[in-house]
XYZ file of N, CA and C in Angstrom:
279
model
N 20.412 -24.894 -2.646
C 18.909 -24.218 -2.551
C 19.649 -22.671 -2.309
N 18.876 -21.754 -2.568
C 19.787 -20.170 -2.128
C 18.913 -19.017 -1.460
N 19.469 -18.608 -0.476
C 18.916 -17.642 0.888
C 18.348 -16.109 -0.542
N 17.561 -15.808 0.361
C 16.748 -14.329 -0.959
C 16.404 -13.467 0.525
N 16.127 -11.352 -0.102
C 16.037 -10.743 1.217
C 14.165 -10.832 0.222
N 13.230 -10.390 0.637
C 11.878 -10.137 0.415
C 11.700 -8.460 1.314
N 12.195 -7.706 0.974
C 12.108 -6.362 1.234
C 10.681 -5.752 0.290
N 9.982 -5.288 1.899
C 8.766 -4.643 1.228
C 8.009 -3.569 2.442
N 7.291 -2.813 2.221
C 7.241 -1.677 3.070
C 5.677 -2.119 3.964
N 5.388 -2.300 5.121
C 4.620 -2.113 5.850
C 3.112 -1.797 5.490
N 2.995 -0.395 5.034
C 1.989 -0.109 4.549
C 1.350 -0.418 2.929
N 2.806 -1.319 2.679
C 2.280 -1.712 1.048
C 1.146 -3.676 1.519
N 2.762 -4.065 1.642
C 1.776 -5.222 2.035
C 3.447 -6.050 3.324
N 2.442 -6.058 4.308
C 3.043 -6.197 5.023
C 3.474 -7.935 5.666
N 3.745 -8.225 6.614
C 4.201 -9.371 6.967
C 3.036 -10.137 7.252
N 2.175 -9.744 8.200
C 0.755 -10.183 8.636
C -0.219 -9.856 7.463
N 0.060 -9.048 6.145
C -0.750 -9.646 5.056
C -0.389 -11.082 4.842
N 0.777 -11.101 4.662
C 1.607 -12.679 4.276
C 0.731 -13.745 4.864
N 1.058 -13.326 5.905
C 0.750 -14.689 7.029
C -1.019 -14.925 6.935
N -1.597 -14.169 6.330
C -3.369 -14.336 6.373
C -3.417 -14.550 4.704
N -2.357 -14.011 3.593
C -2.897 -14.598 2.889
C -1.993 -15.818 2.322
N -0.934 -16.633 3.180
C -0.598 -17.476 3.310
C 0.004 -17.992 1.975
N -0.168 -18.008 0.533
C 0.608 -17.792 -0.580
C 0.404 -17.146 -1.567
N 0.900 -15.986 -2.060
C 1.197 -14.763 -2.591
C 1.648 -14.608 -3.491
N 1.854 -13.942 -4.268
C 2.037 -13.691 -5.544
C 3.444 -12.320 -5.048
N 4.952 -12.320 -5.376
C 5.117 -11.441 -5.854
C 5.095 -10.519 -6.860
N 4.899 -9.373 -7.036
C 4.571 -8.567 -8.296
C 5.025 -7.212 -7.948
N 4.703 -6.298 -9.319
C 4.948 -4.886 -9.277
C 6.375 -4.798 -9.381
N 7.769 -5.162 -9.362
C 8.596 -4.950 -9.021
C 9.735 -4.405 -10.498
N 10.264 -3.013 -10.335
C 10.269 -2.088 -11.345
C 11.699 -1.771 -11.199
N 12.572 -2.415 -10.430
C 13.936 -2.201 -9.977
C 14.567 -3.216 -10.595
N 15.397 -2.487 -11.744
C 16.029 -4.341 -12.821
C 16.591 -4.976 -12.089
N 17.298 -5.016 -11.065
C 18.288 -5.691 -10.602
C 17.476 -6.688 -9.841
N 16.727 -6.172 -8.827
C 15.786 -7.041 -8.097
C 14.839 -7.977 -8.925
N 14.562 -7.341 -10.375
C 13.747 -8.125 -11.388
C 14.645 -9.610 -11.626
N 16.065 -9.084 -11.754
C 16.725 -10.282 -12.337
C 16.836 -10.917 -11.420
N 17.010 -10.920 -9.682
C 17.110 -11.418 -8.659
C 16.141 -12.502 -8.791
N 14.568 -12.105 -8.876
C 13.222 -12.757 -8.743
C 13.415 -13.383 -9.649
N 14.326 -13.378 -11.384
C 14.190 -14.459 -12.316
C 14.851 -15.585 -11.812
N 15.587 -15.408 -10.941
C 17.245 -16.374 -10.772
C 16.331 -17.165 -9.549
N 14.752 -17.102 -8.614
C 14.750 -17.769 -7.746
C 13.766 -18.727 -8.317
N 14.052 -20.323 -7.237
C 13.695 -21.334 -7.519
C 13.022 -21.862 -6.784
N 12.069 -22.586 -7.060
C 11.152 -23.501 -5.833
C 12.169 -24.229 -4.743
N 11.373 -23.638 -3.982
C 12.341 -24.557 -2.547
C 13.126 -23.406 -1.893
N 13.808 -22.333 -3.111
C 14.669 -21.173 -2.117
C 13.861 -21.099 -0.925
N 14.683 -20.361 -0.227
C 14.014 -19.345 1.582
C 14.867 -18.372 1.295
N 13.462 -17.650 2.106
C 13.876 -15.627 2.205
C 13.338 -15.380 3.245
N 13.906 -13.919 3.352
C 14.015 -13.072 4.797
C 12.920 -12.075 4.537
N 11.828 -11.879 4.983
C 11.105 -11.395 4.976
C 11.136 -9.584 5.396
N 11.780 -8.625 5.152
C 11.939 -7.852 5.620
C 11.348 -6.298 5.541
N 10.745 -5.775 6.446
C 10.164 -4.803 6.730
C 10.981 -3.569 6.533
N 10.837 -3.122 5.451
C 11.823 -2.065 4.877
C 11.569 -0.768 5.400
N 10.463 -0.158 6.024
C 10.142 1.256 7.241
C 9.746 1.095 8.111
N 9.756 2.161 8.935
C 9.677 1.707 10.297
C 10.381 0.871 10.992
N 9.861 -0.179 11.905
C 10.958 -0.955 12.285
C 12.091 -1.251 11.856
N 12.407 -1.684 10.501
C 13.393 -2.156 9.324
C 13.995 -3.170 9.980
N 13.645 -4.194 9.608
C 13.788 -5.755 10.562
C 13.150 -6.597 9.805
N 13.632 -7.892 9.768
C 13.541 -9.312 9.217
C 12.156 -9.732 10.379
N 11.391 -9.884 9.539
C 9.831 -10.587 10.744
C 9.506 -11.813 9.833
N 10.395 -12.174 9.248
C 9.230 -13.626 9.321
C 10.189 -14.043 8.025
N 10.264 -14.751 8.191
C 10.798 -16.407 6.759
C 9.587 -16.643 6.104
N 10.621 -16.968 4.529
C 9.328 -17.298 3.585
C 10.005 -18.183 2.745
N 9.011 -19.193 1.427
C 9.859 -20.027 1.062
C 9.156 -20.097 -0.255
N 9.926 -20.126 -1.306
C 9.485 -19.858 -3.056
C 8.467 -21.276 -3.227
N 7.584 -21.050 -3.296
C 6.800 -22.318 -4.148
C 6.443 -22.633 -5.138
N 6.903 -21.126 -6.404
C 7.183 -21.499 -7.702
C 7.723 -20.237 -7.988
N 8.546 -21.465 -8.936
C 9.744 -20.227 -9.683
C 9.211 -18.744 -10.774
N 10.137 -18.221 -11.169
C 9.447 -17.487 -12.041
C 8.955 -17.714 -13.099
N 8.292 -16.424 -13.857
C 6.876 -16.853 -14.570
C 6.753 -15.737 -14.852
N 6.525 -15.252 -16.544
C 6.164 -13.645 -16.713
C 4.549 -13.804 -16.402
N 4.292 -12.137 -15.652
C 2.948 -11.866 -15.109
C 2.548 -11.454 -16.066
N 0.842 -10.632 -15.914
C 0.312 -10.135 -16.751
C 0.558 -8.868 -16.636
N 0.894 -7.896 -17.229
C 1.130 -6.166 -16.541
C -0.717 -5.503 -16.481
N -1.036 -5.292 -15.103
C -1.831 -4.735 -15.156
C -2.112 -3.291 -16.206
N -0.727 -2.844 -15.477
C -1.252 -1.249 -16.242
C 0.566 -0.883 -16.569
N 0.697 -1.033 -17.936
C 2.368 -0.643 -18.957
C 2.746 0.371 -18.173
N 1.674 1.539 -17.892
C 2.618 3.141 -17.250
C 3.394 2.719 -16.263
N 2.780 1.805 -15.299
C 3.104 1.999 -14.123
C 4.630 1.014 -13.737
N 4.489 0.316 -14.890
C 5.866 -0.506 -14.811
C 6.338 -1.720 -16.271
N 7.443 -1.503 -16.293
C 7.909 -2.579 -17.473
C 8.745 -3.714 -17.194
N 8.185 -3.747 -15.745
C 9.087 -5.125 -14.697
C 8.178 -5.768 -14.269
N 7.308 -6.159 -14.162
C 6.351 -7.504 -13.880
C 6.798 -8.037 -13.867
N 7.214 -8.852 -12.691
C 7.869 -10.367 -12.729
C 7.372 -10.891 -11.201
N 6.784 -12.287 -11.010
C 6.334 -12.888 -10.195
C 7.144 -14.293 -9.289
N 6.991 -14.225 -7.877
C 7.756 -15.343 -7.732
C 6.957 -15.302 -6.200
N 5.892 -16.407 -6.270
C 4.590 -16.683 -5.340
C 5.617 -17.419 -3.990
N 5.044 -17.270 -2.620
C 5.759 -17.715 -1.840
C 4.597 -18.079 -0.773
N 5.401 -18.821 0.093
C 4.682 -19.065 1.450
C 5.049 -19.257 2.486
N 4.009 -18.694 3.218
C 4.815 -17.682 4.750
C 5.354 -19.226 5.403
N 6.701 -19.071 6.230
C 7.190 -19.353 7.088
C 6.908 -18.633 8.715
N 6.465 -19.935 9.731
C 7.166 -18.996 11.005
C 8.295 -18.722 11.425
N 8.222 -17.482 11.485
C 9.734 -17.319 12.278
C 10.758 -18.043 13.030
N 11.919 -18.344 13.350
C 12.548 -19.308 14.284
C 13.217 -18.511 15.320
């Protein structure tokens, strides 16, 4: 099992959004290195949900519930690096 950091801007996707959604896809990754990291994620890996703006803190823990799979590009002009790794919200301990 590996541990990862899931960095998100709270105004785009917050910890509260994740908790309310339960399981959600992580997509729209445009950074090449981040996309490669997501391709390495496996079911059962754990992660720290990090708010990158404002409080700049780990605000929860998540679990990868499905490994990498190619996503459907919504708008090719926005990103060439659409990848998904759905995750399940876990309560912070």
